[in-house]
Short mmCIF file of C-alpha atoms in Angstrom, two decimals:
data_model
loop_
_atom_site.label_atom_id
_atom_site.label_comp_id
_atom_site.label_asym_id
_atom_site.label_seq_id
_atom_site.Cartn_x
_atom_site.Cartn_y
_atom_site.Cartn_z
CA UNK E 292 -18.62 -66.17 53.09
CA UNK E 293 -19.63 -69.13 50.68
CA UNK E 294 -17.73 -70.29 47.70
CA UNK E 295 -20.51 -68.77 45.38
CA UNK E 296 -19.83 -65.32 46.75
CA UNK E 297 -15.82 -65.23 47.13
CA UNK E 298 -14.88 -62.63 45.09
CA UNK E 299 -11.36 -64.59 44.47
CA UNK E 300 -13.09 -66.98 41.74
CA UNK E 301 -13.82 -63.90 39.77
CA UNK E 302 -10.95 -62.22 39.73
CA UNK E 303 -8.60 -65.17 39.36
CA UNK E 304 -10.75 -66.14 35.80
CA UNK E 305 -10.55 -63.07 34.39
CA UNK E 306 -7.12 -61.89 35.12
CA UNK E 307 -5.32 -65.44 34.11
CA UNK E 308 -6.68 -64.70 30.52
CA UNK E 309 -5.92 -61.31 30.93
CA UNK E 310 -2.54 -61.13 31.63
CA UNK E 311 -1.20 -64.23 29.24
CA UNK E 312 -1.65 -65.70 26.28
CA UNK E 313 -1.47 -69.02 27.02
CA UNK E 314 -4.72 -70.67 27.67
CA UNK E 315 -3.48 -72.51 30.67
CA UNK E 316 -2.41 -69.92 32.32
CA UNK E 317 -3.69 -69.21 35.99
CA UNK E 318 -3.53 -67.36 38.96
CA UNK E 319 -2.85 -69.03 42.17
CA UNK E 320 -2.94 -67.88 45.86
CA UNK E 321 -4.35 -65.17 45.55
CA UNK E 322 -4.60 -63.34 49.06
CA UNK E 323 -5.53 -59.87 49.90
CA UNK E 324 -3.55 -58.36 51.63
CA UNK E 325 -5.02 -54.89 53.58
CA UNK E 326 -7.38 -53.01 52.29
CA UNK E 327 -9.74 -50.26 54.17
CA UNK E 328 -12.98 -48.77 52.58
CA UNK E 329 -11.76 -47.30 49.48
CA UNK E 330 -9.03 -49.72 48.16
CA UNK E 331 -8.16 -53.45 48.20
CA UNK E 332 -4.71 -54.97 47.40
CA UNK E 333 -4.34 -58.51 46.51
CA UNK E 334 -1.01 -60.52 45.94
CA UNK E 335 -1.30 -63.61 44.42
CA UNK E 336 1.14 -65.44 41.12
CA UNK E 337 0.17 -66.21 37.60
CA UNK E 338 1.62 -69.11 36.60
CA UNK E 339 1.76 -69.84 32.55
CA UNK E 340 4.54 -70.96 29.91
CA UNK E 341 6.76 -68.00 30.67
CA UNK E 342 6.71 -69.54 34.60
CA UNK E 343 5.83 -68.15 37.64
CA UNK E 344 5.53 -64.53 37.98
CA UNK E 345 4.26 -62.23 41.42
CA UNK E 346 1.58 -59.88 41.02
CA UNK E 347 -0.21 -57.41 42.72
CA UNK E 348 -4.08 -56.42 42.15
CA UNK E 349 -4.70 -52.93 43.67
CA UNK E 350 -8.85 -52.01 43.34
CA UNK E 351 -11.79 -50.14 44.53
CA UNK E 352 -14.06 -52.88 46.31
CA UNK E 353 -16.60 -53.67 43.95
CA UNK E 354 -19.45 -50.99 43.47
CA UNK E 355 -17.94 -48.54 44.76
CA UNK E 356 -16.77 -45.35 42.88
CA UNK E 357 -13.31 -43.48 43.91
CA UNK E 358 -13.79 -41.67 46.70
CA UNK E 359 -10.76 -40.59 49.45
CA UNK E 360 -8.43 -37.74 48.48
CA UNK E 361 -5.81 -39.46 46.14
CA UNK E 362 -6.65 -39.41 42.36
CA UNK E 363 -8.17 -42.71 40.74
CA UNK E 364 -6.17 -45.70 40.54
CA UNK E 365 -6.74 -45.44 36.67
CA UNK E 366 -4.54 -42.14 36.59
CA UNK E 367 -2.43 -43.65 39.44
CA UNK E 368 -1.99 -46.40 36.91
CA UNK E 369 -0.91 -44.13 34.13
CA UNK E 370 1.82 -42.23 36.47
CA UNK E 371 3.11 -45.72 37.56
CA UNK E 372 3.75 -47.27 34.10
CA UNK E 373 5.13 -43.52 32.84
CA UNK E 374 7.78 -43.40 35.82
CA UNK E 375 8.88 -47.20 35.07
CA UNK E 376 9.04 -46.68 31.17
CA UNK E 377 11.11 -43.81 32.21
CA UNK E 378 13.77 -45.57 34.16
CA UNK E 379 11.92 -44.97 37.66
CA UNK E 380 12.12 -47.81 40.34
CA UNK E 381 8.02 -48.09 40.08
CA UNK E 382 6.47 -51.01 39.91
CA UNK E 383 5.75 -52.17 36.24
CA UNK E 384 2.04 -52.04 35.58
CA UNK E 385 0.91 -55.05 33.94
CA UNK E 386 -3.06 -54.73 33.32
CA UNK E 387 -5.56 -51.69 33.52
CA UNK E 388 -8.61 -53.21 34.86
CA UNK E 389 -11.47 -52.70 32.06
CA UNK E 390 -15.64 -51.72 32.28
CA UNK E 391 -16.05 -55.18 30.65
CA UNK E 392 -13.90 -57.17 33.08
CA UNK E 393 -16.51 -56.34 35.86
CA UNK E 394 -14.08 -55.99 38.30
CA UNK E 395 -13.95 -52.50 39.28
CA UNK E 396 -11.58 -50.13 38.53
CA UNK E 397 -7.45 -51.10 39.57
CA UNK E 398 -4.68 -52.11 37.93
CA UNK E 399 -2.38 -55.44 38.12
CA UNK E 400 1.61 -54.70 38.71
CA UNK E 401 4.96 -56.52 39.39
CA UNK E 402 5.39 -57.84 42.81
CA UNK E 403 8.52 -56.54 44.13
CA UNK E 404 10.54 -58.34 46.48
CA UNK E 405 11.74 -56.36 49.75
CA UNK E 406 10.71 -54.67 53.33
CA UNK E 407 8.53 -51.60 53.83
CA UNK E 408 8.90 -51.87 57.27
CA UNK E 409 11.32 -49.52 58.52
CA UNK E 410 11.17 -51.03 62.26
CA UNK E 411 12.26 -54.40 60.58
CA UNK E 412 14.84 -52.87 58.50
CA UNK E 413 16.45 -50.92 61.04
CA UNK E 414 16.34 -54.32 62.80
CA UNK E 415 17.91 -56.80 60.47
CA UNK E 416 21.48 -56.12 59.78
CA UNK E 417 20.96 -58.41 56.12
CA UNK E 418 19.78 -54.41 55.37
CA UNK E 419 23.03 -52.49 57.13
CA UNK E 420 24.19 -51.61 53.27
CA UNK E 421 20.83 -50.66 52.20
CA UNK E 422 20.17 -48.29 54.25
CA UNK E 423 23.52 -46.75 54.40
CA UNK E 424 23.24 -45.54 50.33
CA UNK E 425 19.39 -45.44 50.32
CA UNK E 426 19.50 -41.36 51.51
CA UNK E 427 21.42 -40.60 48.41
CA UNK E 428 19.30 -43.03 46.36
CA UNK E 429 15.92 -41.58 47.23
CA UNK E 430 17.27 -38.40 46.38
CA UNK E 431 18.48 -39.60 42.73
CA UNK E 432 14.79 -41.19 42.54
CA UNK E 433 13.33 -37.82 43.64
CA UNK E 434 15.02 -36.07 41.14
CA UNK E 435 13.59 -38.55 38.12
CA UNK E 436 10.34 -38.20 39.13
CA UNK E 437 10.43 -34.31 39.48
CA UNK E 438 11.60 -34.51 35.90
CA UNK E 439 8.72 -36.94 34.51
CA UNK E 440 7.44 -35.15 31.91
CA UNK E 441 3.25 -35.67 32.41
CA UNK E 442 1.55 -32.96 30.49
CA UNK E 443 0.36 -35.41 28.23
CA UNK E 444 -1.96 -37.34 31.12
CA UNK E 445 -5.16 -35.82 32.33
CA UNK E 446 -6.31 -34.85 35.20
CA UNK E 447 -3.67 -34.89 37.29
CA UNK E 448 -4.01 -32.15 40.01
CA UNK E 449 -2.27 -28.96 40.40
CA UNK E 450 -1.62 -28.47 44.36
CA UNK E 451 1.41 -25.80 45.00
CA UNK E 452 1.51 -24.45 48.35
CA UNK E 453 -0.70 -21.99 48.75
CA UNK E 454 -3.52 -24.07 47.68
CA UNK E 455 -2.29 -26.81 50.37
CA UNK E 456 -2.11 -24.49 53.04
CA UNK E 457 -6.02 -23.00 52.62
CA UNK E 458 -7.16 -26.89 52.81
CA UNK E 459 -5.38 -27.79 55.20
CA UNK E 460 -6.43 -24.39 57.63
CA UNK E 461 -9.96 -25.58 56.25
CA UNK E 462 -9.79 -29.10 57.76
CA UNK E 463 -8.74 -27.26 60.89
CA UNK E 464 -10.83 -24.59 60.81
CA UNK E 465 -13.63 -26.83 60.71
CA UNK E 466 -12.96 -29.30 63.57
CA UNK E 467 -12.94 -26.54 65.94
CA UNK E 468 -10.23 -27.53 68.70
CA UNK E 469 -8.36 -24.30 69.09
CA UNK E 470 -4.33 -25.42 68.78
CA UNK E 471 -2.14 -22.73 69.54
CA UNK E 472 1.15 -24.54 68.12
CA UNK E 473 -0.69 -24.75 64.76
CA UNK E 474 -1.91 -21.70 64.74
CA UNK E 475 1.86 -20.55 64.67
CA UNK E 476 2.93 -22.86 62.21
CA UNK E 477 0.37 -22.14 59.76
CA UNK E 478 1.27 -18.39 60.20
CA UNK E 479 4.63 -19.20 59.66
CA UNK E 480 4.20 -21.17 56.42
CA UNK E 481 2.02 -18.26 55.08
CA UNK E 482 5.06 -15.72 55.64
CA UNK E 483 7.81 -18.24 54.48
CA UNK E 484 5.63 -19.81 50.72
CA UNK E 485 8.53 -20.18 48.69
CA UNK E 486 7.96 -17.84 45.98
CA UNK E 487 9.19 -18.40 42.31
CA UNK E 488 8.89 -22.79 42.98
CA UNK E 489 8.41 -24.44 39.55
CA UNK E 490 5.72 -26.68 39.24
CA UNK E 491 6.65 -30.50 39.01
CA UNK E 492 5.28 -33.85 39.32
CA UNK E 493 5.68 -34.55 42.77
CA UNK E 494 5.15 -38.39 44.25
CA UNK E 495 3.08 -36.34 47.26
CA UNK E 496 4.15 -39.34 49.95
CA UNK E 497 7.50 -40.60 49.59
CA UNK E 498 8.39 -42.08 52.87
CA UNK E 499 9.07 -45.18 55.05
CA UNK E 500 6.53 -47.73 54.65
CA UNK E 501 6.02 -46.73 50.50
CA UNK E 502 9.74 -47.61 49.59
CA UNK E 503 10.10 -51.30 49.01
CA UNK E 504 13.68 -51.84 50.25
CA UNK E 505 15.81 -54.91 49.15
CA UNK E 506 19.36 -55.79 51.11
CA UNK E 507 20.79 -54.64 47.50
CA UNK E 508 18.91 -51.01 47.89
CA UNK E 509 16.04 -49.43 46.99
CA UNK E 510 13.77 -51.20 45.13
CA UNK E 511 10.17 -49.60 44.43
CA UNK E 512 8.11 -46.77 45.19
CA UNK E 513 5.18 -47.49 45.47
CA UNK E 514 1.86 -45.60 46.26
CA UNK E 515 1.33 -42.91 43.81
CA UNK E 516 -2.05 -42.22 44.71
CA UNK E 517 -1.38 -38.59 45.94
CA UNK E 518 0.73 -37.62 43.03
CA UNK E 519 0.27 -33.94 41.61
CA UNK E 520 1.43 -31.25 40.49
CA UNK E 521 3.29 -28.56 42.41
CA UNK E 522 6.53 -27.93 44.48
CA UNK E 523 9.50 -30.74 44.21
CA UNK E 524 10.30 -29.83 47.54
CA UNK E 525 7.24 -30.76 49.17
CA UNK E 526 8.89 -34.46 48.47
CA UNK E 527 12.33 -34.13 50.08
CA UNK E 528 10.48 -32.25 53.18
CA UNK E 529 7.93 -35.04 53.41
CA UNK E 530 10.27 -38.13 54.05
CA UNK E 531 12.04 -35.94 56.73
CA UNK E 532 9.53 -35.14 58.61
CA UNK E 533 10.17 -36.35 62.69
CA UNK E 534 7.01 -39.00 62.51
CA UNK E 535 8.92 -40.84 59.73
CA UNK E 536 11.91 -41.08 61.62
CA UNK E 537 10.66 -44.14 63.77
CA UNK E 538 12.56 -42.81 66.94
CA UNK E 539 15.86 -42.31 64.92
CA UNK E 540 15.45 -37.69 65.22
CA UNK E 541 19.56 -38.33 64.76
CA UNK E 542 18.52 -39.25 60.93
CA UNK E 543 16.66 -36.33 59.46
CA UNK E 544 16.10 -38.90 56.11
CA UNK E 545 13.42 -41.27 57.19
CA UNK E 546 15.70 -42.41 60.03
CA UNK E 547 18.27 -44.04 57.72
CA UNK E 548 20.10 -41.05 56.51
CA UNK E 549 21.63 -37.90 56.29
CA UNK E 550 19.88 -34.72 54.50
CA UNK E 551 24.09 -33.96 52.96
CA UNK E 552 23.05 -37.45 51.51
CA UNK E 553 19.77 -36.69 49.99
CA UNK E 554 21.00 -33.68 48.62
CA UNK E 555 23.79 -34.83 46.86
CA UNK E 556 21.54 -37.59 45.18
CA UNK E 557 19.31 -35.41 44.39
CA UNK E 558 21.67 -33.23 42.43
CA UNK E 559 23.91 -36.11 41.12
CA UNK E 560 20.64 -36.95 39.28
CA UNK E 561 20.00 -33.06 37.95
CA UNK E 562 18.08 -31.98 40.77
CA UNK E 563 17.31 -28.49 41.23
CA UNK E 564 17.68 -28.51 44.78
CA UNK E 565 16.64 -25.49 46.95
CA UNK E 566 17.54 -25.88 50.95
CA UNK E 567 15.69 -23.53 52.46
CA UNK E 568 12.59 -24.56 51.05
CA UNK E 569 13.38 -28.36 51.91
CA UNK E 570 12.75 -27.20 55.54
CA UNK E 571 9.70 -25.07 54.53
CA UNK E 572 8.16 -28.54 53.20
CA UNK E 573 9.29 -30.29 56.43
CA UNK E 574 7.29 -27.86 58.70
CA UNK E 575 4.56 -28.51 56.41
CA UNK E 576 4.81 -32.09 56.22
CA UNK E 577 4.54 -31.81 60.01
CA UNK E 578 1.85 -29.72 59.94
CA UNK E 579 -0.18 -32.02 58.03
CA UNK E 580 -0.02 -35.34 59.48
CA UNK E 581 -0.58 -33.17 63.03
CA UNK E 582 -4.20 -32.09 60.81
CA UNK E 583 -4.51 -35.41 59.54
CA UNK E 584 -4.23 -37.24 63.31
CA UNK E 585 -6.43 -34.60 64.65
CA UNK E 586 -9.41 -35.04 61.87
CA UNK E 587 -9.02 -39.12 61.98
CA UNK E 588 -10.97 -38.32 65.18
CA UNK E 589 -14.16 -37.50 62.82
CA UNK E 590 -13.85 -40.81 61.40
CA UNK E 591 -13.56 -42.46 64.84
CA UNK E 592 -17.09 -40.13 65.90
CA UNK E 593 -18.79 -40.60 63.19
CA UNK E 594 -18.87 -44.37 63.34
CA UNK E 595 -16.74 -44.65 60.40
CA UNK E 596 -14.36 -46.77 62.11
CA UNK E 597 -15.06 -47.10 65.75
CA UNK E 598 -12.09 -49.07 66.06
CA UNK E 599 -8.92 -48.47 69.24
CA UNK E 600 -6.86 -47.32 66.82
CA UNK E 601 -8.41 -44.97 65.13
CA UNK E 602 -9.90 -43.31 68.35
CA UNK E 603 -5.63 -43.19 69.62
CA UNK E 604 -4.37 -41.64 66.60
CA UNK E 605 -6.23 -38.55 67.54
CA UNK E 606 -3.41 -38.60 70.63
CA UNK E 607 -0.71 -38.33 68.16
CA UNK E 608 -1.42 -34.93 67.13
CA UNK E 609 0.56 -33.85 70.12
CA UNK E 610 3.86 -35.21 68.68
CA UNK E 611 3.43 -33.29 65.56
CA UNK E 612 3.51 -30.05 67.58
CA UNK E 613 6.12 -30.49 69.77
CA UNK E 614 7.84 -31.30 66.48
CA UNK E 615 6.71 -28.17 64.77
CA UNK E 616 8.02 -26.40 68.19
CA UNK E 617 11.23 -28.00 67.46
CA UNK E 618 11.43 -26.82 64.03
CA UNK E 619 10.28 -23.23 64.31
CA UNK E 620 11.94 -22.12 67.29
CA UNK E 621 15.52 -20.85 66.69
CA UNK E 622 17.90 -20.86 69.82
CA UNK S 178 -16.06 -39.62 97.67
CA UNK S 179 -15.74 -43.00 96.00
CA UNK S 180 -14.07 -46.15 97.70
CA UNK S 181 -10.82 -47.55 96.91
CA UNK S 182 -9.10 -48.50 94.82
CA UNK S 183 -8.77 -45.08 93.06
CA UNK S 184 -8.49 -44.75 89.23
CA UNK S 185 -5.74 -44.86 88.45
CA UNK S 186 -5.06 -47.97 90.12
CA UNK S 187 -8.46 -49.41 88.56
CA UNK S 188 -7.38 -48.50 85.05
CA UNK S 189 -3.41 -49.92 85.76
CA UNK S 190 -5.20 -53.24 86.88
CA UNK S 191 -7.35 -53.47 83.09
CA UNK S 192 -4.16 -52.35 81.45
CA UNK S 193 -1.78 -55.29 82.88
CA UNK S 194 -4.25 -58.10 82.12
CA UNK S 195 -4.21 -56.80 78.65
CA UNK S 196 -0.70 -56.70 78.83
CA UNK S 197 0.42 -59.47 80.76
CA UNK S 198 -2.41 -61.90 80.04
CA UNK S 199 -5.11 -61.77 77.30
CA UNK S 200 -1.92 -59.75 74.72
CA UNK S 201 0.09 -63.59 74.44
CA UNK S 202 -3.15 -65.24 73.79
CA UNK S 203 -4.20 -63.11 71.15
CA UNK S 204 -2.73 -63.21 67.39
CA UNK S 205 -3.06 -60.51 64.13
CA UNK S 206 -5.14 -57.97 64.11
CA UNK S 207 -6.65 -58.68 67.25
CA UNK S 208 -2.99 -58.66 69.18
CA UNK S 209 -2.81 -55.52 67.32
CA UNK S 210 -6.07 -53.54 68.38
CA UNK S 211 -4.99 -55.07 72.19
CA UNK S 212 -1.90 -53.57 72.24
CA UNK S 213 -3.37 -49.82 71.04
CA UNK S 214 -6.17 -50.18 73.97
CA UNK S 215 -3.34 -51.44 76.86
CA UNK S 216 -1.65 -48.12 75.18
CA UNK S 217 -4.75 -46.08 75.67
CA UNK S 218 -5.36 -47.23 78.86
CA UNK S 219 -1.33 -45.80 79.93
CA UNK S 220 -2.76 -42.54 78.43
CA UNK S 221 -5.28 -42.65 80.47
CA UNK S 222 -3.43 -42.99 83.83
CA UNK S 223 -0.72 -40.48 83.01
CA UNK S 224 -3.54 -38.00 82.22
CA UNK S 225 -5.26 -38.63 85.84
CA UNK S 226 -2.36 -37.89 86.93
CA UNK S 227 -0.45 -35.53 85.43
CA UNK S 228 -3.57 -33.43 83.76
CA UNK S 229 -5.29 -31.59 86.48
CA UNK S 230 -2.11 -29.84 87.18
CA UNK S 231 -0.80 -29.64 84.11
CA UNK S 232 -4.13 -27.47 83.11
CA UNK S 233 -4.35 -25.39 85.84
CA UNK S 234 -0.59 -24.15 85.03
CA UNK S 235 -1.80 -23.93 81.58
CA UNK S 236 -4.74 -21.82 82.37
CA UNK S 237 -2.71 -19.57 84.97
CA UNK S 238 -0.34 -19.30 81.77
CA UNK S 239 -2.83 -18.22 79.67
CA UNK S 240 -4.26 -15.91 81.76
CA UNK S 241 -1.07 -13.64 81.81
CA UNK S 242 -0.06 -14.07 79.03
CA UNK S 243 -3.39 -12.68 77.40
CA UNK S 244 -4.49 -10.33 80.78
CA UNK S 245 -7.64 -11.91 80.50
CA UNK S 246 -10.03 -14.41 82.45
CA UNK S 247 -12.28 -17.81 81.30
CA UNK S 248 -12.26 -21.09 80.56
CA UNK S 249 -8.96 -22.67 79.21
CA UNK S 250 -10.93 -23.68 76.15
CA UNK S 251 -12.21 -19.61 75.90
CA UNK S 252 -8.30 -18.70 76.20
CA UNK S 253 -6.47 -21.20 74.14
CA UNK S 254 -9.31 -19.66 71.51
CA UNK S 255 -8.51 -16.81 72.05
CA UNK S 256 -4.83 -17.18 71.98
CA UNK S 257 -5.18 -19.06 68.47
CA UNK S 258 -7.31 -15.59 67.07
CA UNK S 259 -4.04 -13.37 68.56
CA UNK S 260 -1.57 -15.75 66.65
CA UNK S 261 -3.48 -15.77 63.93
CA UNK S 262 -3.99 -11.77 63.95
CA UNK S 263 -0.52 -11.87 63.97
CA UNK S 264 -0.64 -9.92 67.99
CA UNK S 265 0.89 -12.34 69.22
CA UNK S 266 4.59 -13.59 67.86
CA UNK S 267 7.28 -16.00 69.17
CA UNK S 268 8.88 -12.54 70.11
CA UNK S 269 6.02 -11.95 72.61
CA UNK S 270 7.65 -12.57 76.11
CA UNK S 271 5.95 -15.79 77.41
CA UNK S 272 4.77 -17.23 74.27
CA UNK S 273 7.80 -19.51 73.68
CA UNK S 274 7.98 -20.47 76.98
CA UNK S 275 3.86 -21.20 77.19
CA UNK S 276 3.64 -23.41 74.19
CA UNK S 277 7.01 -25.64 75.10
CA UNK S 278 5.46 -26.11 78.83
CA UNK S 279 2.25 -27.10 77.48
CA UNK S 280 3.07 -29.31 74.92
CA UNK S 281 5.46 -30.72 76.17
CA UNK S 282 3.43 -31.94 78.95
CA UNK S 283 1.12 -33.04 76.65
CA UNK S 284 3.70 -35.58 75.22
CA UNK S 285 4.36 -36.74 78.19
CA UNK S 286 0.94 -38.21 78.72
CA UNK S 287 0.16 -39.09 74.87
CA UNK S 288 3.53 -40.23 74.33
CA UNK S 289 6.03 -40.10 76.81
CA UNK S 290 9.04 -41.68 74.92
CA UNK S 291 8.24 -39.92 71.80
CA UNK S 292 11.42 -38.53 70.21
CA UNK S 293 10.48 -35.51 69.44
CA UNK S 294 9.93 -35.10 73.16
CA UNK S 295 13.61 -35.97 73.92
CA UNK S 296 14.93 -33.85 71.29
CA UNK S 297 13.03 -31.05 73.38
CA UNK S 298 14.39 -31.74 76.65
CA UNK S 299 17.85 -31.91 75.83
CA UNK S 300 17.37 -28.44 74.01
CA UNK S 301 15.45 -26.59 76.35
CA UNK S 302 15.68 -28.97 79.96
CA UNK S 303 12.87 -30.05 81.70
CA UNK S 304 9.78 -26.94 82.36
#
């Protein structure tokens, strides 16, 4: 790539007079970080008269509209700044990329300092305390963001159970493999909908690897780009479910923690907590990253992304079912 | 009749020199995408061995438990249609016992130290 086309000059001009007032303010090392198709993130520091502060940049590449399943980073960008005004341990959002700045669409936030990496946390004993209170303190979190009150923010989507449950039996309807063990558990979670759940702002994938963990605690959530409406639950089943655990099944919490923990987070916070339907979401959650692993394989066929990995990943569908075996068969 | 070495031993051979010797050389991404294929390559030798059995019990399985003949793709269809229909239940004698011997098996060659594997064993034993 040549100087004249590295995208960094851009963004670095525009966002140092952005974000300060200060006319000698600039942004230094900035470095992306991952990105596949559909988003790019980019750390990098803005240095002006208040001092050095770590940011993030999270985009569509250039030219590109949204596309993927998550809403736009525009209403992402709304939920993230409503959570953090709110007392929420979300990132503060900074900037809201606009038409004129000819950078896409994305938004600038806080850097926060901390692990994602549950393999490394479990790992390093500096996190021992951590991840001893973090059960109880994702439930606490859980329970502010269930409370958010959004109704003043468009768009965001409504997706309760049922409507889950026909997209998901769509995707795997439509890729054809017949699979026995999800054939049960999709019967099961028709006969078992929670009836009666009231309809919250749920984060949609709170779970190792979007929790920015500190040796003090929990420190963000991050990734809020499958956020909708529908049933709380769905979040306290999700970050239970076996995949998460990273080979700790002892720890039904993400592999740090107890569900007794969770729970009494939850409600310390004003939680509405309903059990039974915690499990319902966990058979779920199951159930769909077994879907998801199984249609990655299109993406793998297709050309998409011809790469190893993406071609394996179709291989982990099988631990998803003998997980769902685990959960729906009673001694 | 091919010659030997058979394939399992040809595939074992690619999987330790991307193990043993191109893996330390490699860095990043790269080291990463190595790793998956020596991984792949492990699936890939478990499933030579452990598959063609593995589906004939399946398919001898199946058979019973639907009283019906044909492919194992044709059955585990048609076993999927009867679950869905709501026929056939965990209650149905065999069922439990059919899905936890197949997948199960299946672990074991995608992922043989998965957890949710062990969690399965020490419930139910070995099939």
């Amino acid at each position: 790539m040549t100087t004249h086309e590295d995208p960094r000059i851009e963004i670095a001009r525009c966002l140092a007079h952005r974000l300060s007032d200060d006319p000698a303010a600039e942004v230094l090392g900035l470095n992306r970080l991952s990105g596949g198709a559909n988003q790019e993130t980019w750390a990098f520091t803005l240095r002006d008269l208040a001092g050095e502060t770590p940011l993030i940049l999270r985009r569509t590449p250039s030219g590109r509209d949204h596309v993927g399943s998550g809403i736009s980073l525009n209403l992402e960008a709304a939920l993230v700044r409503r959570a953090h005004e709110s007392g929420i341990k979300a990132p503060e959002v900074r900037y809201v990329l606009q038409p004129e700045d000819q950078l896409s669409t994305g938004f600038v936030m806080g850097r926060v300092e901390g692990e994602t990496l549950p393999q490394k946390m479990f790992r390093d004993p500096a996190f021992e305390k951590a991840l001893q209170g973090l059960a109880f303190e994702c439930g606490a979190q859980l329970a502010a963001i269930h409370r958010l009150n959004v109704s003043d923010i468009p768009d965001v989507p409504v997706s309760p159970a049922k409507m889950q449950l026909e997209a998901y039996r769509a995707l795997y309807d439509d890729f054809g493999d017949p699979h026995p063990v999800f054939e049960l558990a999709f019967k099961w979670l028709e006969d078992h909908m929670p009836d009666a759940a009231p309809e919250t702002l749920v984060h949609g994938d709170f779970r190792n690897g979007n929790l920015m963990v500190s040796p003090e605690g929990l420190a963000a959530v991050l990734d809020w780009e499958l956020a909708h409406l529908g049933d709380p639950m769905e979040d306290l089943g999700w970050i239970c479910v076996n995949s998460w655990r990273f080979n700790r099944p002892e720890n039904p919490v993400g592999g740090f923690g107890q569900l007794k923990d969770l729970y009494a987070g939850y409600e310390s916070a004003g939680g509405n907590l309903r059990a039974q339907d915690v499990h319902y979401w966990m058979v779920f959650g199951t159930m769909k990253w077994g879907i998801m692993c199984t249609r990655m394989v299109d993406t793998f066929r297709t050309g998409a992304d011809r790469t190893v990995e993406r071609a394996a990943i179709g291989r982990r569908a099988s631990e998803t079912e003998i997980d769902l075996l685990n959960l729906l068969i009673e001694e | 009749m091919q010659d030997s070495p058979n394939l399992k031993e040809l595939v074992g051979a690619v999987e330790s020199f991307l193990r043993d010797r191109a893996l330390p050389e490699l860095e990043g991404h790269t080291q990463f995408h190595a790793r998956v294929a020596a991984n792949v390559l492990a699936i890939i030798a478990r499933e030579l061995e452990l598959g063609p059995e593995a589906n004939e019990a399946e398919h001898a399985r199946l058979e019973k438990l639907l009283g019906e003949e044909g492919s194992l793709v044709d059955l585990n269809t048609r076993l999927c249609q009867a679950i869905r229909a709501g026929d056939i239940t965990l209650a149905t004698e065999g069922l439990k016992e059919h899905l936890l011997q197949t997948t199960m098996i299946k672990v074991e060659i995608d992922q043989p130290k998965y957890s949710g594997l062990r969690v399965a064993k020490e419930r139910w034993g070995h099939f």
